[in-house]
Coordinates of C-alpha atoms in Angstrom, one line a residue:
M1275 CA -8.6 -16.8 -45.5
R1276 CA -10.8 -14.9 -43.7
L1277 CA -12.1 -11.4 -44.9
W1278 CA -10.7 -9.1 -42.0
R1279 CA -7.3 -10.9 -42.5
Q1280 CA -7.2 -10.0 -46.3
L1281 CA -8.6 -6.5 -45.6
A1282 CA -5.5 -6.4 -43.0
L1283 CA -3.2 -7.6 -45.2
V1284 CA -4.2 -5.2 -48.1
M1285 CA -4.3 -2.2 -45.7
A1286 CA -1.1 -2.7 -44.7
V1287 CA 0.8 -3.0 -47.9
L1288 CA -0.9 0.3 -49.0
A1289 CA 0.3 2.0 -46.1
V1290 CA 4.2 0.5 -46.2
V1291 CA 4.6 0.7 -49.9
P1292 CA 4.3 4.9 -50.1
A1293 CA 5.8 5.3 -46.2
S1294 CA 8.9 3.3 -47.9
V1295 CA 9.2 5.5 -51.2
L1296 CA 9.2 8.5 -49.4
G1297 CA 11.4 7.7 -46.7
G1298 CA 13.9 6.4 -49.3
V1299 CA 13.4 10.1 -51.0
A1300 CA 13.8 11.6 -48.0
V1301 CA 16.6 10.6 -46.6
S1302 CA 18.4 10.8 -50.0
T1303 CA 17.7 14.5 -50.2
V1304 CA 18.6 15.1 -46.5
D1305 CA 22.5 13.6 -47.1
D1306 CA 22.6 15.5 -50.1
E1307 CA 21.7 18.8 -48.5
W1308 CA 23.6 17.9 -45.0
R1309 CA 26.6 17.1 -47.3
Q1310 CA 26.4 20.7 -49.3
A1311 CA 26.0 22.5 -46.0
S1312 CA 28.9 21.0 -44.4
E1313 CA 31.4 21.4 -47.5
R1314 CA 30.1 25.4 -47.1
R1315 CA 30.9 25.3 -43.4
V1316 CA 34.0 23.7 -44.0
R1317 CA 35.0 26.0 -47.1
V1318 CA 33.8 29.2 -44.8
D1319 CA 35.7 28.1 -41.6
A1320 CA 39.2 27.4 -43.8
T1321 CA 38.5 31.2 -45.1
E1322 CA 37.9 32.6 -42.0
R1323 CA 40.5 31.2 -40.1
A1324 CA 43.1 31.8 -42.7
S1325 CA 41.6 35.5 -42.8
L1326 CA 42.1 36.1 -38.7
L1327 CA 45.2 34.6 -38.6
G1328 CA 46.4 37.1 -41.4
E1329 CA 44.6 39.8 -39.5
W1330 CA 46.9 38.6 -36.5
L1331 CA 50.3 38.6 -38.5
A1332 CA 49.3 42.1 -40.1
G1333 CA 48.9 43.6 -36.1
Q1334 CA 51.9 41.8 -34.8
Y1335 CA 53.8 43.1 -38.0
K1336 CA 52.7 46.8 -37.5
F1337 CA 53.5 46.9 -33.7
I1338 CA 57.1 45.2 -33.6
Q1339 CA 57.6 47.9 -37.0
G1340 CA 57.1 50.6 -34.6
V1341 CA 59.8 50.1 -32.4
P1342 CA 62.8 51.5 -34.2
P1343 CA 61.4 55.0 -34.8
A1344 CA 60.2 54.8 -30.7
F1345 CA 63.7 54.5 -30.0
V1346 CA 65.7 56.8 -32.4
P1347 CA 66.7 59.0 -29.3
A1348 CA 68.1 56.1 -27.3
V1349 CA 70.2 55.4 -30.8
E1350 CA 71.9 58.8 -30.9
A1351 CA 72.6 58.6 -27.0
G1352 CA 75.0 55.4 -27.6
F1353 CA 72.1 52.9 -27.3
T1354 CA 73.7 51.4 -24.1
P1355 CA 72.6 48.3 -22.8
D1356 CA 69.9 49.7 -20.4
H1357 CA 68.5 51.0 -23.2
Q1358 CA 68.4 47.4 -24.8
T1359 CA 66.9 45.7 -21.9
G1360 CA 64.1 48.6 -21.5
I1361 CA 63.1 47.8 -25.0
L1362 CA 63.3 44.0 -24.5
N1363 CA 60.8 44.4 -21.2
L1364 CA 58.4 47.3 -22.6
L1365 CA 58.2 45.1 -25.9
Y1366 CA 57.7 41.7 -23.7
R1367 CA 55.0 43.7 -21.7
L1368 CA 53.2 44.9 -24.2
L1369 CA 52.8 42.2 -26.7
P1370 CA 51.0 39.7 -25.1
D1371 CA 51.8 36.8 -27.4
A1372 CA 55.3 37.1 -27.3
K1373 CA 57.0 34.3 -25.2
V1374 CA 61.1 35.4 -26.1
A1375 CA 62.5 38.8 -27.0
V1376 CA 65.9 39.0 -27.6
I1377 CA 68.6 41.6 -29.5
V1378 CA 71.1 40.6 -31.5
D1379 CA 74.4 42.0 -33.6
E1380 CA 74.8 41.3 -37.0
Q1381 CA 76.7 38.2 -36.4
G1382 CA 73.5 36.6 -34.2
Q1383 CA 75.2 37.3 -30.8
L1384 CA 73.1 38.4 -27.9
T1385 CA 73.8 41.6 -27.0
V1386 CA 71.4 41.8 -23.4
P1387 CA 70.2 39.0 -21.9
A1388 CA 66.8 37.7 -22.9
V1389 CA 63.5 38.4 -21.7
P1390 CA 62.5 36.8 -20.0
R1391 CA 65.4 35.9 -18.2
S1392 CA 63.9 32.4 -17.1
A1393 CA 63.7 31.2 -20.8
P1394 CA 65.1 28.3 -21.3
S1395 CA 68.9 28.5 -23.4
E1396 CA 67.5 25.5 -26.0
R1397 CA 64.3 27.6 -26.6
V1398 CA 66.6 30.9 -26.8
A1399 CA 69.1 29.2 -29.5
D1400 CA 66.2 28.3 -31.6
L1401 CA 64.8 31.4 -32.0
V1402 CA 68.1 33.2 -32.5
A1403 CA 69.2 30.0 -35.4
R1404 CA 65.7 31.2 -37.3
L1405 CA 66.1 34.7 -37.5
P1406 CA 66.1 36.6 -40.8
L1407 CA 68.9 38.4 -39.8
A1408 CA 69.8 39.2 -43.8
A1409 CA 66.5 40.2 -44.7
A1410 CA 66.4 42.5 -41.7
Q1411 CA 69.5 44.3 -42.4
A1412 CA 68.4 44.6 -46.3
E1413 CA 65.0 46.0 -45.4
P1414 CA 65.7 48.0 -42.0
Q1415 CA 62.2 49.5 -42.4
R1416 CA 59.9 46.5 -42.3
A1417 CA 59.4 43.5 -39.8
H1418 CA 60.5 40.0 -41.4
L1419 CA 59.1 36.9 -40.7
G1420 CA 61.2 33.6 -39.9
P1421 CA 60.3 29.9 -40.1
A1422 CA 57.7 28.6 -38.2
W1423 CA 58.2 25.7 -35.5
V1424 CA 56.8 24.1 -32.5
P1425 CA 59.1 24.7 -29.4
A1426 CA 60.2 21.3 -27.2
G1427 CA 57.3 20.6 -25.0
Q1428 CA 54.7 22.9 -26.7
T1429 CA 51.3 22.1 -28.5
R1430 CA 51.3 25.5 -30.5
P1431 CA 53.6 26.7 -33.1
S1432 CA 55.7 30.0 -32.8
V1433 CA 57.1 32.0 -35.4
P1434 CA 60.4 34.4 -35.1
V1435 CA 59.6 38.2 -36.1
A1436 CA 62.9 40.2 -36.7
V1437 CA 63.1 43.8 -37.4
T1438 CA 66.7 46.5 -37.2
I1439 CA 66.3 49.0 -34.7
A1440 CA 69.8 50.5 -34.9
T1441 CA 72.4 50.9 -37.6
M1442 CA 75.9 52.1 -36.7
G1443 CA 77.9 52.0 -39.3
D1444 CA 78.5 48.5 -40.7
R1445 CA 77.1 47.4 -37.3
F1446 CA 73.3 46.3 -37.0
R1447 CA 71.0 46.0 -33.8
V1448 CA 68.3 43.3 -34.8
L1449 CA 64.8 43.1 -32.1
A1450 CA 63.8 39.3 -32.5
V1451 CA 60.7 38.2 -31.1
E1452 CA 59.1 34.5 -30.4
L1453 CA 55.4 34.9 -31.0
T1454 CA 53.2 32.2 -30.1
L1455 CA 50.5 31.5 -33.2
P1456 CA 46.7 31.6 -32.2
V1457 CA 44.6 28.4 -32.5
A1458 CA 41.1 28.7 -32.1
P1459 CA 39.7 25.8 -30.9
A1460 CA 37.8 23.0 -33.2
V1461 CA 33.8 23.5 -34.1
G1462 CA 31.8 20.2 -33.3
Q1463 CA 33.8 17.0 -35.4
Q1464 CA 36.1 19.3 -37.3
E1465 CA 39.6 18.8 -37.0
H1466 CA 42.0 21.8 -38.2
G1467 CA 45.5 22.8 -39.0
L1468 CA 48.1 24.8 -40.2
L1469 CA 50.9 24.0 -42.8
G1470 CA 54.3 25.9 -43.3
Q1471 CA 55.7 26.9 -46.4
D1472 CA 57.7 23.5 -46.9
G1473 CA 54.5 21.0 -46.2
Q1474 CA 55.4 20.4 -42.8
P1475 CA 52.6 20.8 -40.5
L1476 CA 52.8 23.1 -37.7
F1477 CA 49.7 22.2 -36.1
V1478 CA 47.4 19.7 -36.7
S1479 CA 44.2 19.0 -34.5
G1480 CA 43.7 15.0 -35.6
P1481 CA 44.4 11.9 -38.1
L1482 CA 41.7 13.5 -40.5
I1483 CA 44.6 15.9 -41.9
Q1484 CA 47.3 14.1 -43.8
P1485 CA 49.9 16.9 -44.8
A1486 CA 51.9 14.6 -46.9
Q1487 CA 49.0 14.0 -49.1
L1488 CA 47.9 17.8 -49.4
A1489 CA 51.5 19.3 -50.0
L1490 CA 49.9 19.4 -53.6
L1491 CA 47.4 21.8 -52.8
Q1492 CA 49.0 24.3 -51.0
G1493 CA 49.1 27.7 -52.0
S1494 CA 45.5 29.0 -52.8
F1495 CA 42.0 27.9 -51.7
N1496 CA 41.3 24.5 -52.6
E1497 CA 38.5 21.6 -51.5
F1498 CA 39.4 17.9 -51.1
A1499 CA 38.1 14.6 -49.9
T1500 CA 40.2 11.7 -48.4
D1501 CA 39.4 8.0 -47.3
E1502 CA 41.8 7.3 -44.8
P1503 CA 41.8 6.8 -42.1
E1504 CA 38.1 7.6 -42.5
P1505 CA 35.8 9.2 -45.4
A1506 CA 35.9 13.0 -44.9
H1507 CA 36.1 16.3 -46.7
G1508 CA 37.6 19.3 -46.1
A1509 CA 39.7 22.8 -47.3
L1510 CA 42.7 24.5 -47.7
A1511 CA 42.8 28.6 -47.5
A1512 CA 46.3 30.7 -47.8
V1513 CA 47.1 32.9 -44.5
P1514 CA 47.6 36.2 -46.5
G1515 CA 50.7 38.1 -45.2
S1516 CA 52.9 34.8 -44.5
P1517 CA 54.9 33.0 -46.0
G1518 CA 53.0 30.6 -47.7
W1519 CA 51.2 29.2 -44.8
T1520 CA 48.0 27.1 -45.5
V1521 CA 44.9 26.8 -42.7
V1522 CA 43.5 23.3 -43.3
V1523 CA 40.2 22.5 -42.1
A1524 CA 38.4 18.8 -42.2
E1525 CA 35.0 17.0 -41.3
P1526 CA 34.2 13.4 -40.9
E1527 CA 31.5 12.1 -43.0
R1528 CA 30.5 9.6 -39.9
A1529 CA 27.8 12.7 -38.9
L1530 CA 26.5 12.1 -42.1
L1531 CA 25.9 8.0 -41.6
R1532 CA 24.5 8.7 -38.2
L1533 CA 22.3 11.3 -39.7
S1534 CA 21.0 8.8 -42.4
E1535 CA 20.7 5.7 -39.6
R1536 CA 18.6 8.4 -37.2
I1537 CA 16.3 9.3 -40.5
T1538 CA 16.0 5.4 -41.4
G1539 CA 15.2 4.5 -37.9
Q1540 CA 12.4 7.4 -38.0
I1541 CA 11.1 6.0 -41.4
L1542 CA 11.0 2.4 -40.0
V1543 CA 9.2 3.7 -37.1
G1544 CA 6.6 5.1 -39.2
A1545 CA 6.2 2.5 -41.5
L1546 CA 5.5 0.5 -38.2
L1547 CA 2.7 3.1 -37.4
A1548 CA 1.2 2.8 -40.8
T1549 CA 0.9 -0.8 -41.1
L1550 CA -0.2 -0.7 -37.3
V1551 CA -3.2 2.1 -38.6
G1552 CA -3.8 0.2 -41.7
V1553 CA -4.6 -3.3 -39.6
L1554 CA -7.0 -1.2 -37.2
A1555 CA -8.6 0.2 -40.2
A1556 CA -9.1 -3.5 -41.7
L1557 CA -10.5 -4.5 -38.0
A1558 CA -12.6 -1.7 -38.2
T1559 CA -14.1 -2.2 -41.1
A1560 CA -14.0 -6.2 -40.4
L1561 CA -16.6 -5.3 -38.0
T1562 CA -19.4 -4.1 -39.7
V1563 CA -19.1 -7.2 -42.1
S1564 CA -17.7 -10.3 -40.9
R1565 CA -17.2 -9.9 -37.3
P1566 CA -21.0 -9.8 -36.1
V1567 CA -21.7 -13.0 -37.7
E1568 CA -18.6 -14.4 -36.4
R1569 CA -19.4 -13.0 -32.8
L1570 CA -23.1 -14.6 -32.9
R1571 CA -21.5 -18.1 -33.4
V1572 CA -18.9 -17.4 -30.5
K1573 CA -21.8 -16.1 -28.0
A1574 CA -23.8 -19.2 -29.2
Q1575 CA -21.5 -21.6 -28.1
A1576 CA -20.5 -19.7 -24.8
L1577 CA -24.4 -19.7 -24.0
A1578 CA -24.3 -23.3 -24.6
D1579 CA -21.8 -24.1 -22.2
G1580 CA -23.2 -22.1 -19.3
Q1581 CA -22.4 -18.3 -19.7
L1582 CA -25.9 -16.7 -19.2
G1583 CA -26.8 -13.4 -19.2
I1584 CA -24.5 -12.3 -22.6
R1585 CA -25.4 -10.1 -24.7
M1586 CA -24.3 -9.6 -28.7
G1587 CA -24.1 -5.9 -27.9
I1588 CA -25.5 -5.3 -31.5
E1589 CA -27.9 -2.5 -32.5
R1590 CA -28.7 -2.5 -36.2
N1591 CA -32.0 -2.3 -38.2
D1592 CA -31.3 -5.2 -40.2
E1593 CA -32.0 -9.1 -39.9
I1594 CA -28.3 -9.4 -37.9
G1595 CA -30.0 -6.6 -35.7
E1596 CA -33.3 -8.9 -34.8
L1597 CA -31.1 -11.9 -34.4
A1598 CA -28.9 -10.5 -31.9
S1599 CA -31.9 -9.0 -30.1
T1600 CA -33.8 -12.6 -29.8
F1601 CA -30.5 -13.8 -28.6
D1602 CA -30.0 -11.2 -25.4
H1603 CA -33.5 -11.8 -24.4
L1604 CA -33.2 -15.8 -24.2
S1605 CA -29.8 -15.2 -22.7
V1606 CA -31.5 -12.4 -20.1
R1607 CA -34.4 -15.4 -19.1
L1608 CA -31.9 -17.8 -18.7
L1609 CA -29.8 -15.6 -16.2
E1610 CA -32.6 -14.5 -14.3
D1611 CA -33.6 -18.1 -13.6
Q1612 CA -30.3 -19.0 -12.6
A1613 CA -30.1 -15.7 -10.2
R1614 CA -33.0 -16.8 -8.1
I1615 CA -31.3 -20.4 -7.5
K1616 CA -28.0 -18.9 -6.8
A1617 CA -29.8 -16.3 -4.2
Q1618 CA -31.2 -19.3 -2.1
Q1619 CA -28.1 -21.1 -2.0
T1620 CA -26.3 -17.7 -1.0
E1621 CA -29.2 -17.6 2.1
I1622 CA -28.0 -21.5 3.0
A1623 CA -24.3 -20.4 2.4
A1624 CA -24.4 -17.5 4.6
F1625 CA -26.4 -19.1 7.4
N1626 CA -23.7 -21.5 7.5
E1627 CA -20.8 -19.3 7.4
E1628 CA -22.5 -17.1 10.3
L1629 CA -22.9 -20.5 12.7
Q1630 CA -18.9 -21.5 11.7
S1631 CA -18.1 -17.7 13.0
R1632 CA -20.0 -18.1 16.1
V1633 CA -18.3 -21.6 16.8
E1634 CA -15.1 -20.3 16.0
E1635 CA -15.4 -17.2 18.6
R1636 CA -16.7 -19.4 20.8
T1637 CA -13.8 -21.6 20.5
Q1638 CA -11.1 -18.8 20.6
Q1639 CA -13.1 -17.4 23.7
L1640 CA -12.0 -20.7 25.5
R1641 CA -8.4 -20.8 24.4
E1642 CA -8.0 -17.3 25.8
A1643 CA -9.8 -18.4 29.3
Q1644 CA -7.7 -21.5 29.4
D1645 CA -4.8 -19.5 28.4
Q1646 CA -5.1 -16.6 31.2
L1647 CA -6.2 -19.3 33.7
V1648 CA -2.3 -21.1 33.1
R1649 CA -0.5 -17.8 33.2
T1650 CA -2.5 -17.1 36.6
S1651 CA -1.8 -20.8 37.5
Q1652 CA 2.3 -20.0 36.8
I1653 CA 2.3 -16.4 38.4
A1654 CA 0.9 -18.2 41.4
A1655 CA 3.4 -20.9 41.6
V1656 CA 6.4 -18.7 41.3
A1657 CA 4.9 -16.5 43.5
E1658 CA 4.3 -19.4 46.2
L1659 CA 7.6 -20.8 45.5
G1660 CA 9.7 -17.7 46.3
A1661 CA 7.7 -16.8 49.3
G1662 CA 8.8 -20.2 50.7
L1663 CA 12.1 -19.6 49.7
A1664 CA 12.7 -16.6 51.4
H1665 CA 11.1 -17.8 54.3
D1666 CA 13.3 -20.8 54.9
L1667 CA 16.5 -18.4 54.5
N1668 CA 15.1 -15.7 56.6
N1669 CA 15.7 -17.9 59.7
P1670 CA 19.3 -18.7 58.9
L1671 CA 19.7 -15.4 58.1
T1672 CA 18.8 -14.1 61.1
G1673 CA 20.9 -16.3 63.2
V1674 CA 24.1 -15.4 61.2
L1675 CA 23.0 -11.4 61.6
G1676 CA 22.5 -11.9 65.3
L1677 CA 26.2 -13.6 65.5
A1678 CA 27.6 -10.7 63.6
Q1679 CA 26.4 -8.5 65.8
V1680 CA 27.6 -10.3 69.2
L1681 CA 31.0 -10.5 67.5
K1682 CA 30.8 -6.7 66.7
S1683 CA 30.2 -5.9 70.3
R1684 CA 33.0 -7.6 71.1
H1685 CA 35.3 -7.0 68.7
P1686 CA 34.1 -2.9 67.5
D1687 CA 37.4 -2.4 65.9
N1688 CA 37.6 -5.4 63.9
A1689 CA 36.6 -4.5 60.3
L1690 CA 35.7 -8.1 58.8
I1691 CA 33.3 -8.8 61.5
A1692 CA 32.1 -5.2 60.5
S1693 CA 31.8 -6.1 56.9
L1694 CA 30.4 -9.5 57.9
E1695 CA 27.4 -7.8 59.6
S1696 CA 27.1 -5.3 56.6
E1697 CA 26.5 -8.5 54.2
A1698 CA 24.3 -10.1 56.5
Q1699 CA 22.1 -7.0 56.9
R1700 CA 22.4 -6.8 53.2
C1701 CA 20.9 -10.7 52.5
R1702 CA 18.3 -10.4 54.7
D1703 CA 17.3 -7.0 53.1
V1704 CA 17.1 -8.8 49.8
V1705 CA 15.0 -11.7 51.4
N1706 CA 12.5 -9.3 52.5
A1707 CA 12.1 -7.3 49.5
M1708 CA 12.1 -10.9 47.9
Q1709 CA 9.0 -11.5 50.1
R1710 CA 7.1 -8.4 49.4
A1711 CA 7.9 -8.6 45.4
T1712 CA 5.8 -12.2 45.7
T1713 CA 2.8 -9.6 46.7
L1714 CA 1.9 -9.0 42.5
E1715 CA -1.0 -6.6 43.8
I1716 CA -0.3 -3.0 42.6
D1717 CA -1.2 -0.9 45.7
P1718 CA -0.8 3.1 44.2
T1719 CA -1.2 4.1 48.3
R1720 CA 2.1 2.3 49.1
S1721 CA 4.2 5.0 47.2
V1722 CA 6.8 6.9 48.7
S1723 CA 10.0 8.9 47.9
T1724 CA 12.1 6.3 46.5
D1725 CA 15.6 7.0 45.0
L1726 CA 15.7 5.5 41.6
N1727 CA 19.4 4.4 41.8
M1728 CA 18.5 2.3 44.5
V1729 CA 16.0 0.4 42.8
V1730 CA 18.2 0.2 39.6
R1731 CA 20.8 -1.0 42.0
H1732 CA 18.8 -3.8 43.9
A1733 CA 16.8 -5.1 40.8
S1734 CA 20.4 -5.3 38.8
D1735 CA 21.6 -7.5 41.8
W1736 CA 18.3 -9.8 41.6
V1737 CA 18.9 -10.9 37.9
A1738 CA 22.9 -10.4 37.9
S1739 CA 23.2 -14.1 38.3
S1740 CA 20.7 -14.8 35.4
Y1741 CA 22.7 -12.5 33.3
A1742 CA 25.7 -14.4 33.7
Q1743 CA 24.3 -17.7 33.1
R1744 CA 24.0 -16.4 29.7
G1745 CA 27.3 -14.4 28.9
I1746 CA 25.5 -11.2 29.0
G1747 CA 26.9 -8.0 30.4
L1748 CA 24.7 -5.9 32.6
R1749 CA 25.6 -2.1 33.1
K1750 CA 24.7 0.3 35.6
E1751 CA 24.9 4.0 35.0
A1752 CA 24.4 6.4 38.2
P1753 CA 23.3 10.3 37.3
E1754 CA 25.3 13.0 39.3
N1755 CA 22.2 14.0 41.5
V1756 CA 20.0 11.7 43.3
V1757 CA 16.4 11.5 41.1
E1758 CA 13.6 10.5 43.5
A1759 CA 10.0 9.2 42.5
N1760 CA 6.8 8.2 43.9
I1761 CA 6.9 4.5 44.1
D1762 CA 6.7 1.9 46.6
P1763 CA 10.7 0.1 46.3
E1764 CA 9.5 -3.3 46.3
Q1765 CA 7.1 -2.7 43.5
G1766 CA 10.0 -1.0 41.3
M1767 CA 12.3 -3.6 42.0
R1768 CA 10.2 -6.5 40.8
I1769 CA 8.8 -4.3 38.0
L1770 CA 12.3 -3.5 36.7
S1771 CA 13.9 -6.9 37.3
Q1772 CA 11.1 -8.4 35.2
I1773 CA 11.5 -6.3 32.4
L1774 CA 15.5 -6.8 32.6
Q1775 CA 14.5 -10.7 32.3
S1776 CA 12.6 -10.1 29.4
V1777 CA 14.9 -7.9 27.4
R1778 CA 17.6 -10.6 28.7
S1779 CA 15.9 -13.9 27.2
G1780 CA 15.8 -12.6 23.4
L1781 CA 19.6 -11.3 23.4
P1782 CA 22.3 -13.6 22.2
E1783 CA 25.9 -14.3 24.2
E1784 CA 28.5 -11.0 24.5
S1785 CA 25.4 -8.8 24.3
V1786 CA 25.8 -5.9 26.9
V1787 CA 22.5 -4.4 29.0
T1788 CA 22.6 -0.6 30.1
V1789 CA 20.7 0.9 33.0
K1790 CA 20.6 4.4 33.9
V1791 CA 18.2 6.8 35.4
I1792 CA 17.6 9.9 33.3
M1793 CA 15.0 12.6 33.3
V1794 CA 12.9 13.2 30.2
E1795 CA 10.7 15.8 28.6
T1796 CA 6.9 14.7 28.7
G1797 CA 4.1 17.7 28.1
N1798 CA 5.5 20.4 29.8
R1799 CA 7.3 19.0 32.6
E1800 CA 10.6 16.8 33.3
R1801 CA 9.5 13.4 34.9
P1802 CA 11.9 10.9 36.1
A1803 CA 12.8 7.5 34.1
I1804 CA 14.5 4.3 33.8
R1805 CA 16.3 3.7 30.8
I1806 CA 16.9 0.1 29.4
E1807 CA 19.2 -0.2 26.4
A1808 CA 20.7 -3.0 24.6
D1809 CA 23.7 -2.8 22.3
R1810 CA 21.9 -5.0 19.6
K1811 CA 18.5 -5.6 18.5
V1812 CA 16.4 -8.2 20.7
A1813 CA 15.4 -11.5 18.9
E1814 CA 17.3 -10.9 15.9
Q1815 CA 18.6 -14.1 15.5
P1816 CA 16.0 -17.5 15.0
A1817 CA 17.4 -19.2 18.1
H1818 CA 16.2 -16.7 20.7
H1819 CA 12.9 -15.6 19.0
D1820 CA 11.0 -18.4 20.6
D1821 CA 12.3 -17.2 23.8
W1822 CA 11.7 -13.7 23.4
L1823 CA 7.8 -14.6 22.5
T1824 CA 7.8 -15.9 25.7
A1825 CA 8.8 -13.4 27.6
S1826 CA 6.3 -10.8 25.8
R1827 CA 3.5 -12.4 27.9
V1828 CA 5.5 -11.2 31.0
M1829 CA 6.2 -7.9 29.4
W1830 CA 2.7 -7.4 28.7
V1831 CA 1.8 -7.9 32.6
T1832 CA 4.6 -5.5 33.3
H1833 CA 3.1 -2.9 31.1
Q1834 CA -0.1 -3.1 32.9
S1835 CA 1.1 -2.8 36.2
I1836 CA 3.1 0.4 35.0
A1837 CA 0.0 1.8 34.0
R1838 CA -1.6 1.1 37.4
L1839 CA 1.0 3.1 38.9
G1840 CA 0.3 5.9 36.6
G1841 CA 3.5 5.3 34.7
E1842 CA 4.4 4.4 31.2
L1843 CA 6.3 2.1 29.3
H1844 CA 7.8 3.7 25.9
R1845 CA 10.0 2.0 22.8
P1846 CA 11.9 4.9 21.7
E1847 CA 14.2 2.5 19.1
E1848 CA 12.1 -0.6 18.3
G1849 CA 14.1 -3.7 19.6
R1850 CA 16.6 -1.7 21.7
V1851 CA 15.4 0.8 24.2
W1852 CA 12.7 0.6 26.4
Q1853 CA 12.1 3.5 28.8
W1854 CA 10.1 3.4 31.7
V1855 CA 8.5 6.8 32.9
L1856 CA 7.4 7.3 36.5

């Protein structure tokens, strides 16, 4: 085993063992402290809950016992039903914890309706059945507490309180009130409950409290521990002034387990860090003892493999430092010789690259010139074909228009002949426009005030057939007012038709293209514009990508034509909207 590995192993052992021992002691100490703190917390909480409930009972007793002296005049006046109902209403309003209030006679029968009147009859019956009537008649000067119960549909327990408010010979009137016991919320993971005099649970917030197991501990302060349904510990405290009630508070030990696990994890992390520090310390020590020799061997092997110019990087005043300095000098001399050779090779390579770059540049220029020549030839051929077609159609259209005009002069009232003349005139206008549109030059001096709606209408008619063949819809939207711009109408129709044909090439079937004339804000003024908008993105499908790339060359020529006319072609939404600002 090499020296640096031995040092690393020793340092790791020296770091891990003390950390593990101290960690175990820390976990044990924290467990004991947490357990004692939890037991103290449970004892204090049980005592405080019992004390608060006892104070609450004493306050209710005091208030209810004050009712008979306050209503002695009513008794002397006959204690009428109205007086009794008034007592109930006042008591119900002044005692927030009162849920039902009644007045019964010595037989336990209601003398007036219960308050509130909406109280269910079953709840009133449960209250009357639990009243301590005998104790109230035997000691009329104080309030008496009956057995507690949990009313149907409720989660908090209730307790009946009775006090004699009138004595008329052998007849009695007893005031009875159902009080809902206050239940404070649990703290953290604690569970709490209230056990009655007979050990029955009046309120239990969780499964940790098992009343059957705690029955023998009732009546005084006690502590307990349980393993079911999970390990836990708790405390019981008697409620002062109650008929044997006991408050129970329990807390599970899973929090202690989680704390131990967290501390153990932290100790493991600390042990790992200590091990890492030990290894690093061993490595640092090895650097000054065994690593320099190892580095010299590795560097010498690398120099033999052709890695010239490497240095040892060791500055020491001993023999190892002198050997490292000699090695560095040898490596640098070899590197300098190699650098001179590489410099000459670099010059030759640079000359070759420059020559290759010039050749590629000239080749690209030739290709661009050839592409431009091909595009010019295609445009000229299209122009020549359009001019010939327009010339061939013009002669028969002239004859048709002449015959239509002769027929109209003979039959001026015939609507069909008038329609024939109008359509023939329209065909001739289209042919004349085609002849003018074949002239590709843009002459800004030919600009006249032109209705853009007319430009949109005629350009749309030109491309309507090609759109229909592709199954693409073409819609024209006209503004309410006439929008005019300074542009030659034939030039405008040719440019707009080129844009529409280019957009059509990149759209699939069932697409819709909308053309409309709008006004846009540019700078500090409004300018007319023609907006071409597709309902889906152009060239979105791979099948139309090549067509769109081919049409992009026409779109570029159109863009240059618009610029020469002083206009602008914008794309507010990439791939869907084109806006020609005039």
